[in-house]
Coordinates of C-alpha atoms in Angstrom, one line a residue:
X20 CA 28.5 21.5 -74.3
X21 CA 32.0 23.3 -73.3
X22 CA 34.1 20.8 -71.0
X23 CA 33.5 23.6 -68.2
X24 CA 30.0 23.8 -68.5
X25 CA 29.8 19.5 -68.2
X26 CA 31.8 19.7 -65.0
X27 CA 29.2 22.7 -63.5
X28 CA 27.0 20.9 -64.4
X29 CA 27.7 17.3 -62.8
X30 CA 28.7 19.1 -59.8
X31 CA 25.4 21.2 -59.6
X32 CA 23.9 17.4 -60.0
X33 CA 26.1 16.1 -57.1
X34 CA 25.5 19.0 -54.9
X35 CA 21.4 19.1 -55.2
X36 CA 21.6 15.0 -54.9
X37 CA 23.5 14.9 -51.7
X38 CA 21.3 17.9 -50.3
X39 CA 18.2 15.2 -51.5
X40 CA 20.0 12.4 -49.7
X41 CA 20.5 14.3 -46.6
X42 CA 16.9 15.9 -46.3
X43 CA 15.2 12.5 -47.1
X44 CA 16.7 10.2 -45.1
X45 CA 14.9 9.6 -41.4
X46 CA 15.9 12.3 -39.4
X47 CA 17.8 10.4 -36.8
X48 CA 19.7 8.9 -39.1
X49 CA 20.5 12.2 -41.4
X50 CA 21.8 13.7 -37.8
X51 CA 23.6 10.3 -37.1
X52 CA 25.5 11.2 -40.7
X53 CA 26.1 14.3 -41.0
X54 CA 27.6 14.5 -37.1
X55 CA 29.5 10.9 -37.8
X56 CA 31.1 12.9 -41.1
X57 CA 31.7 16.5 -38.8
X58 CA 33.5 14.2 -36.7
X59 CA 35.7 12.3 -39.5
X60 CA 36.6 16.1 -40.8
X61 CA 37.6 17.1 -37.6
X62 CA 39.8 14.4 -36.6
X63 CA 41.6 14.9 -39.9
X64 CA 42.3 18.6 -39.0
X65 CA 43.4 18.2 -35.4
X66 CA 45.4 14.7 -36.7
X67 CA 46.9 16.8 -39.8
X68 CA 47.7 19.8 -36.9
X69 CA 49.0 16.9 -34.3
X70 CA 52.7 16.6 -35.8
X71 CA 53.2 20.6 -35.8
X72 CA 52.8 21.1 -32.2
X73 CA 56.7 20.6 -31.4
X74 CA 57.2 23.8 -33.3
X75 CA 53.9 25.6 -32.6
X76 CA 52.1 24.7 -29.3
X77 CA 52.7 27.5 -27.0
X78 CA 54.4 25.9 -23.5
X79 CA 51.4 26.9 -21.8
X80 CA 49.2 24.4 -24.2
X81 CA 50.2 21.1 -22.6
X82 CA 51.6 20.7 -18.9
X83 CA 54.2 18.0 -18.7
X84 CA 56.2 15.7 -21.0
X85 CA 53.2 13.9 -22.4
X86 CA 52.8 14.9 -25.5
X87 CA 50.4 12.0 -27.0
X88 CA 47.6 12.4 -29.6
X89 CA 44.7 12.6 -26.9
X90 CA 47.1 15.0 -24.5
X91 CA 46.7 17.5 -27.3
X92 CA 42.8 16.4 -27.5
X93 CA 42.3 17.6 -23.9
X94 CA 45.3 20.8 -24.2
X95 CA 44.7 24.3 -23.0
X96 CA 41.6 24.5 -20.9
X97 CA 41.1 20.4 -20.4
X98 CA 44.3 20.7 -18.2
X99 CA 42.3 22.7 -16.0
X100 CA 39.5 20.2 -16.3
X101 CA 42.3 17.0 -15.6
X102 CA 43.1 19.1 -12.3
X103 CA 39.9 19.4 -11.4
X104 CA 38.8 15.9 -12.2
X105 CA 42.0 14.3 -10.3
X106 CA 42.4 16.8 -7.6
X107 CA 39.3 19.4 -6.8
X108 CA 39.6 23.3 -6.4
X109 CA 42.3 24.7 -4.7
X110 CA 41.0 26.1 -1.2
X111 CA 44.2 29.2 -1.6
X112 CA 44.2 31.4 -4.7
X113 CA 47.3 31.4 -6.8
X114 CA 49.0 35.2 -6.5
X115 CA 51.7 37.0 -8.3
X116 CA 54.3 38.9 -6.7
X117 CA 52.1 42.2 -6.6
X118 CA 49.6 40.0 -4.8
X119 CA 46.8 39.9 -7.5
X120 CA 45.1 36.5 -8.3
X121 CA 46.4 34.8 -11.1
X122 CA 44.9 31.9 -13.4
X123 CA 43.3 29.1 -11.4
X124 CA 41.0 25.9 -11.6
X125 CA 38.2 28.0 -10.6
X126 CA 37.6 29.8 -13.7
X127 CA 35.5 26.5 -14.4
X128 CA 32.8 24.5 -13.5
X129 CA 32.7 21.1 -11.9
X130 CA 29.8 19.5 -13.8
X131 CA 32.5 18.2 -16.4
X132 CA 35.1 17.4 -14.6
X133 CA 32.9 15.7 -12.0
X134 CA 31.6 13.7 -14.7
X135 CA 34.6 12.3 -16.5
X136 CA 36.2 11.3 -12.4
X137 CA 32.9 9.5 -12.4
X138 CA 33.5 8.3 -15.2
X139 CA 37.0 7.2 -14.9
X140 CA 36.6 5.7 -11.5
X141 CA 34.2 3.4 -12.9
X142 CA 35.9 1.9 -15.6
X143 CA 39.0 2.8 -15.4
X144 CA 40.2 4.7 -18.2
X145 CA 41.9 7.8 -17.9
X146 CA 41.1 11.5 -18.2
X147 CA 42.6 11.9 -21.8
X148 CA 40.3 9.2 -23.0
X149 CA 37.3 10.1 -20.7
X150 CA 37.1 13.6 -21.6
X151 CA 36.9 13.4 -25.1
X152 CA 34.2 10.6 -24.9
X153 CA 31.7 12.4 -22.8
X154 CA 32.7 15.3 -25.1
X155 CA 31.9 13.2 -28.0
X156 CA 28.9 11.7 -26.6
X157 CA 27.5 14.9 -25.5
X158 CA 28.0 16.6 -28.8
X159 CA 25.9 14.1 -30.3
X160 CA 23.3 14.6 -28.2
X161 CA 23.2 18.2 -29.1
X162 CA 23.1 17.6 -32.0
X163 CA 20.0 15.7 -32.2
X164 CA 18.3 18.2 -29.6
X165 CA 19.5 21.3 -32.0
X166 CA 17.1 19.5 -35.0
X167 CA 13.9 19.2 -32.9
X168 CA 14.5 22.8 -31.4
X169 CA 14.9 24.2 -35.0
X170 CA 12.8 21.5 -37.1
X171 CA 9.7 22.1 -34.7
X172 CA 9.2 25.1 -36.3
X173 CA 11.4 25.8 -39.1
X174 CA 11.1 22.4 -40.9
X175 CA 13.2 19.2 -41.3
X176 CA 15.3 21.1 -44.2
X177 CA 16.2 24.2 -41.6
X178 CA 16.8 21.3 -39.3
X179 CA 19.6 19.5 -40.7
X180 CA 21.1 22.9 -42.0
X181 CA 21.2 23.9 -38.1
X182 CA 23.2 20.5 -37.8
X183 CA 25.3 20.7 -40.4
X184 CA 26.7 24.2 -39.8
X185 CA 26.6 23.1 -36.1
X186 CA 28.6 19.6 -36.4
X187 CA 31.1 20.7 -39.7
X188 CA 31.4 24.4 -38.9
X189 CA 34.6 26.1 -38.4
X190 CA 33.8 25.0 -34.6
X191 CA 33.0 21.6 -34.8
X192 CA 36.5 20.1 -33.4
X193 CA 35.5 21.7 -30.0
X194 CA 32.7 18.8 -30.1
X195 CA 35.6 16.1 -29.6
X196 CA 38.3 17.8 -27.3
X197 CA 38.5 18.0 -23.4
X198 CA 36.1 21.1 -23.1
X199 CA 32.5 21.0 -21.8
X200 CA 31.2 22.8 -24.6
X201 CA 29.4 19.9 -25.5
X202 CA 27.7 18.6 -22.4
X203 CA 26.6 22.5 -22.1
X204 CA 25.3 22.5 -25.2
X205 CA 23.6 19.5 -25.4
X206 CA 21.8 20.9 -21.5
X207 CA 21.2 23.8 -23.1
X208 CA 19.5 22.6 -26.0
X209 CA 17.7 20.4 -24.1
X210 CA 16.2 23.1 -21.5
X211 CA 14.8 25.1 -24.2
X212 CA 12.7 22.1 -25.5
X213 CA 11.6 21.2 -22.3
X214 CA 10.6 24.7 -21.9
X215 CA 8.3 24.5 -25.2
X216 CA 7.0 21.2 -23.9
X217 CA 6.4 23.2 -20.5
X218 CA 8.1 20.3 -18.7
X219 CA 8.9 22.4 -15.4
X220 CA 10.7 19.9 -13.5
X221 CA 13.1 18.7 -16.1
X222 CA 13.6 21.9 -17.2
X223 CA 14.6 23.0 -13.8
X224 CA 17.0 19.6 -13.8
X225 CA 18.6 20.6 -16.7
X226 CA 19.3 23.9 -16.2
X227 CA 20.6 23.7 -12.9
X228 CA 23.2 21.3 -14.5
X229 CA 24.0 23.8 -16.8
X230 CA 24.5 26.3 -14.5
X231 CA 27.3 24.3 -13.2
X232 CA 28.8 23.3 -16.4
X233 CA 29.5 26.7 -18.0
X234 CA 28.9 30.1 -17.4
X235 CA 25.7 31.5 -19.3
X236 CA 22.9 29.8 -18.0
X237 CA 21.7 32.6 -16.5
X238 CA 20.0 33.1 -19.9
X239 CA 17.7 30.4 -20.0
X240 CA 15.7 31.3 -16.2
X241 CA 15.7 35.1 -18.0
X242 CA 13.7 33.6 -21.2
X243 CA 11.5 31.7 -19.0
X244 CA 10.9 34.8 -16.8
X245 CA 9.8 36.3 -19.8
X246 CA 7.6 33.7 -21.4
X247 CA 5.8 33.8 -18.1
X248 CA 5.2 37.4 -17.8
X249 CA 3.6 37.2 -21.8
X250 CA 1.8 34.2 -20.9
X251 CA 0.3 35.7 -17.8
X252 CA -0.4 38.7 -19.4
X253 CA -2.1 37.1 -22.4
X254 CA -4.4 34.9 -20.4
X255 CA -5.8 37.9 -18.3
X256 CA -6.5 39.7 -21.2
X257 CA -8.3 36.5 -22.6
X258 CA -10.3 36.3 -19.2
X259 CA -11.0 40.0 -20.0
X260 CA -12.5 39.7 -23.5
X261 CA -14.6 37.0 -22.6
X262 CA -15.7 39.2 -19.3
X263 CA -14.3 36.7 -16.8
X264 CA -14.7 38.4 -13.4
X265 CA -12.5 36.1 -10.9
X266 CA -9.1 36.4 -13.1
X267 CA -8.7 32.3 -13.1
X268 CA -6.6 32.8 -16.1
X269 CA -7.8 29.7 -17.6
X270 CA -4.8 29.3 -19.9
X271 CA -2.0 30.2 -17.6
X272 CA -3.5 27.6 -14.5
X273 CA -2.1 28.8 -11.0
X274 CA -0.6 25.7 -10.6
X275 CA 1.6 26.3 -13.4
X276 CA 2.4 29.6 -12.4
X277 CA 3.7 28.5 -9.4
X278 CA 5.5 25.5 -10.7
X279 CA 7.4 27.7 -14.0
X280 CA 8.2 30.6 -11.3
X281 CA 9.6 28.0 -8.8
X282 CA 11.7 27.3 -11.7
X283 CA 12.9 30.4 -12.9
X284 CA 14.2 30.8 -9.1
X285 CA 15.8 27.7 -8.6
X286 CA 17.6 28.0 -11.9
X287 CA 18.9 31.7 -11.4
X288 CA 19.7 30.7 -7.8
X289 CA 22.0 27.9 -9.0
X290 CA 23.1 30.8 -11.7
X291 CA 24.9 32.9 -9.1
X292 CA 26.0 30.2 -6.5
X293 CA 29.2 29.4 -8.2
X294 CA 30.7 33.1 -7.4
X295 CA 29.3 32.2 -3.8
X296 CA 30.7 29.2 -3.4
X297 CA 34.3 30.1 -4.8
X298 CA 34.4 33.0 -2.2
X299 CA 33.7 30.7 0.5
X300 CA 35.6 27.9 0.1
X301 CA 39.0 30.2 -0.9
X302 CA 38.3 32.9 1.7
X303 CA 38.8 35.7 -1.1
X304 CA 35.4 37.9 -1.6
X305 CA 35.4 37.9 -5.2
X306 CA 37.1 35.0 -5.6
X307 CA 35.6 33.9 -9.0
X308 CA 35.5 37.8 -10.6
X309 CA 39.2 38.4 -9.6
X310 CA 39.7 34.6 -11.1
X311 CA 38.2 35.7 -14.4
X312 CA 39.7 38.5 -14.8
X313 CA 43.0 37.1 -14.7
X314 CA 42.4 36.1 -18.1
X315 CA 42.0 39.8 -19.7
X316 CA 45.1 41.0 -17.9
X317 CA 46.9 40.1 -21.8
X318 CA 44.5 41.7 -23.5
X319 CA 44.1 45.1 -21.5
X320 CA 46.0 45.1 -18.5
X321 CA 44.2 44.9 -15.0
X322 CA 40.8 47.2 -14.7
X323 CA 38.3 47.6 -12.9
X324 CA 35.1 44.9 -14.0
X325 CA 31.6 47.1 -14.7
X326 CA 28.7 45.1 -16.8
X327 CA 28.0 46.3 -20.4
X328 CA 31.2 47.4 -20.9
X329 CA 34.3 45.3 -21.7
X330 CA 33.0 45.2 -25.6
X331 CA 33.5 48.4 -25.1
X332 CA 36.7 49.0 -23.5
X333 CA 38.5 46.4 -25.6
X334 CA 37.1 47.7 -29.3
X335 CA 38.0 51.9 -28.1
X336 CA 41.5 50.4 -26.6
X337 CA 42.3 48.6 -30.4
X338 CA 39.9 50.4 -32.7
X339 CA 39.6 54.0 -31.2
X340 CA 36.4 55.4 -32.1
X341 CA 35.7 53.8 -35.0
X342 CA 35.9 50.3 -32.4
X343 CA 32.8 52.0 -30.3
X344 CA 31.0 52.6 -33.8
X345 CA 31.4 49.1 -35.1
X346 CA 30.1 47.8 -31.3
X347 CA 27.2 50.0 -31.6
X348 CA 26.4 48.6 -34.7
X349 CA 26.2 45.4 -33.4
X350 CA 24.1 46.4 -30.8
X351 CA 21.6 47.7 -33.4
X352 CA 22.2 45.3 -36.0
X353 CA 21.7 42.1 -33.9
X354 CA 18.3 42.7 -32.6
X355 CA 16.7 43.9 -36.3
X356 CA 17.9 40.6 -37.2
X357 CA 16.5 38.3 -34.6
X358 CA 13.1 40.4 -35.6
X359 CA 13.3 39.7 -38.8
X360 CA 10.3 37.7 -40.2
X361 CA 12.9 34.7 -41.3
X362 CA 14.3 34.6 -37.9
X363 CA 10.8 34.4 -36.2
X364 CA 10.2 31.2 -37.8
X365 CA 12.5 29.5 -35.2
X366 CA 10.0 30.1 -33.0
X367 CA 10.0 32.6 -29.7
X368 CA 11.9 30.5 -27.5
X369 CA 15.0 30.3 -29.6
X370 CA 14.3 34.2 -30.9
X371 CA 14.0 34.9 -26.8
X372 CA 17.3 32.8 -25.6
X373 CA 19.5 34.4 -28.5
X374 CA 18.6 37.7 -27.3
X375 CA 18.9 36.7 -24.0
X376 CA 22.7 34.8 -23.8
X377 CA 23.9 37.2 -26.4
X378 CA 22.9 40.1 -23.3
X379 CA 24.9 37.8 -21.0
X380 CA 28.0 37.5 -23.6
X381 CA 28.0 41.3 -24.1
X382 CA 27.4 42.4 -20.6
X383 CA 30.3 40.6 -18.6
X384 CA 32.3 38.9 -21.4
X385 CA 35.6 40.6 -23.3
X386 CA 36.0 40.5 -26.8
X387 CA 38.9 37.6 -27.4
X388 CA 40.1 34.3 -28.7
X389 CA 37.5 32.0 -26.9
X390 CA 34.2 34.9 -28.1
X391 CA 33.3 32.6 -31.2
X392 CA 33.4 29.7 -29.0
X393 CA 31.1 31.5 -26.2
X394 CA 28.5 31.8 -29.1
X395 CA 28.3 28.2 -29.7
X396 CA 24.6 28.4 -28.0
X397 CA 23.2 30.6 -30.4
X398 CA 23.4 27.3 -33.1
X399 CA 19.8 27.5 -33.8
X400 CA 19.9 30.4 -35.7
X401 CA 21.8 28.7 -38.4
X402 CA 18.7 26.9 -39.1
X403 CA 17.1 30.4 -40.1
X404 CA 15.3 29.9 -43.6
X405 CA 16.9 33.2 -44.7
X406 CA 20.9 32.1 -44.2
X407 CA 19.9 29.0 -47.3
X408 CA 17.3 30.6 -48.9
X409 CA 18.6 30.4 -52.1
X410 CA 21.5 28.0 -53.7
X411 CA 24.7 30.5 -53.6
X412 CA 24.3 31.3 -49.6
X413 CA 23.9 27.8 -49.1
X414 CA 27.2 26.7 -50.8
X415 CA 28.8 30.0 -49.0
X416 CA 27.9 28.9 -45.9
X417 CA 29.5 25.0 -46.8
X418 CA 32.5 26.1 -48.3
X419 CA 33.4 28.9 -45.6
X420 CA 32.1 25.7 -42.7
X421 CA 34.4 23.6 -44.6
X422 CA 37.4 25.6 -45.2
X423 CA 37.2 27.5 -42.0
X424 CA 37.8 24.4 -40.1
X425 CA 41.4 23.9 -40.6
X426 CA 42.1 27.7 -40.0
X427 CA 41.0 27.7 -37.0
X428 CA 42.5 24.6 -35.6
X429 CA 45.3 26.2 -36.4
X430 CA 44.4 29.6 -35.0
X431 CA 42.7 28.6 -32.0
X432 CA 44.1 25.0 -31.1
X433 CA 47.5 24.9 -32.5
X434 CA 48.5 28.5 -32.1
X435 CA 46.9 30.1 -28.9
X436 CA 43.7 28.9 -26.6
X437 CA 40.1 28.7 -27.9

């Protein structure tokens, strides 16, 4: 045998034995792996980017003279998070000289930040050590809760995919830094299996929490308002076909209508408070819209905010009209996709939620640096049996996870914000 073919072949070997390795070991200790080895690739990207940021980190990047190893762990947005941790929301909104609101603390949720001054207070660490630890801890957490959503119904092989693409994706380092992608993630995550498991109350716990950890959880009340209207709708035909005259709906009890609607309301109420609560504690009616929007001002000046259409704006302000032909395809393609028969075997819950926080992304989100991390919740669908179906899209998907990593640590972390 050629010398080439030998080394195919022993790497063909190593390749189907690690995958064997990784699928047979218990699952919480193939999670447990593969995150503990996501986490050993990252820190050698943001550690191998670390020394560079005297000559590339934007002055915006890090406030201060600090420019330690765990400052540039909790850069960018985590300074926003250390103010909020240390000193609370400003009760005055920042203005420029034209008198329009400028960047502020309260483009972000307290959950977070709350946590890590919780967390500091008690033991006495500080924020740039606190932040990534909760970040860290949260993460793995996620990533555990990611398997059971996905292996429930896809299979422990779909599983572990789902965590592998989730813990050593092109991503991944956002599991270790100052952000609260994590701790949402993990709530998320952990919502939509309580919502399988019909476990109202923590459900409603955990979305709630959500709601005030990242913007987006508006999504998951929307996919239980919808897995109540099918399950109501299913039972009275059930009481119909087997010529049930007093619509009990024996397999959607009233009780449990009235517990997973109570749900659905508390969660979406806590989904719209934070607007609310920004306006009143500033004094400025539209405090948190005019807040957000001081982050687009860069990308397409100051305009006027209306749902369903910033993809829209940004694409025919870069793109022209081939931009608003490339966002329609989206819109087309994204949904024949989540239908697909492949897709489906992730179950309706996760099938439901994509469609759902991909509707939230679209409808009141612009198109920009920090849109792949916004889609960090739609994880499960890595697990879908079509994306590894056969050996060459399986070892796409690990080389472009692999070498995407340190392109976008450079892109996204060394370069400009995530």
């Amino acid at each position: 045998m050629p010398p080439e073919s030998t080394l195919s072949g022993s790497l063909a070997t190593g390749r189907r034995r690690f995958t064997d390795l990784a699928t047979s070991l218990p699952a919480w200790s193939a999670v447990l792996l593969v995150w503990f080895g996501g986490r050993v690739v990252s820190t050698f990207w943001l550690a191998l980017a670390y020394p560079l940021i005297g000559r590339a980190l934007p002055a915006n990047a890090i406030w201060g003279n600090d420019h330690g190893f765990l400052t540039f762990l909790t850069a960018w947005d985590g300074q926003y998070y250390q103010q909020i941790s240390l000193h609370g929301y400003p009760t005055t909104l920042p203005t420029d000289a034209a008198g329009h609101v400028t960047q502020n603390a309260w483009a972000f949720l307290p959950a977070f930040p709350f946590a890590i001054r919780m967390l500091t207070a008690s033991t006495g660490i500080t924020f740039e050590v606190g932040a990534p630890l909760i970040a860290l801890g949260a993460g793995l957490v996620a990533a555990f809760l990611l398997y059971r959503l996905v292996s429930d119904h896809a299979g422990h092989r779909a599983g572990m995919w789902a965590v592998f693409f989730f813990t050593c994706g092109p991503l991944s380092f956002l599991l270790q830094v100052g952000y609260a992608e994590s701790t949402f993630l993990a709530l998320t995550f952990g919502a939509l299996l309580a919502l399988e498991r019909r476990r109202y109350g923590l459900l409603t716990l955990l979305g709630v929490v959500a709601a005030f950890t990242r913007p987006g959880a508006l999504a998951i009340p929307l996919v239980l308002g919808v897995v109540v209207l099918v399950r109501w709708v299913c039972a009275r035909r059930a009481d119909r076909a087997t010529g049930t005259a007093d619509r009990t709906l024996d397999g959607f009890p009233l009780r449990e209508r009235i517990v997973a609607v109570g749900s659905g309301l508390v969660m979406a109420a806590a989904g719209v408070a934070w607007p609310l609560i920004a306006s009143h504690v500033t004094g400025t009616p539209n405090a948190y819209l005019e807040t957000e929007m001081s982050w687009w001002v860069n990308f397409i000046g100051r305009v006027d905010f209306a749902p369903m259409t910033p993809w829209f704006l940004i694409a025919s302000r870069w793109l022209g009209v081939g931009g608003v032909f490339i966002v329609v395809f989206l819109l087309v393609a994204y949904p024949v996709w989540l239908l697909r028969r492949s897709t489906r075997q992730l179950g309706s819950t996760t099938v439901l939620y994509s469609a759902a926080y991909a509707l939230y992304i679209f409808a009141v989100s612009l198109p920009m640096a920090s849109t792949p991390r916004l889609l960090m919740p739609l994880a499960p669908l890595f697990g879908s049996p079509e994306l590894v179906a056969k050996p060459w899209m399986r070892w796409t998907f690990v080389s472009c996870a692999l070498l995407g990593q340190p392109v976008l640590v450079a892109v996204l972390w060394l370069l400009g914000p995530p």
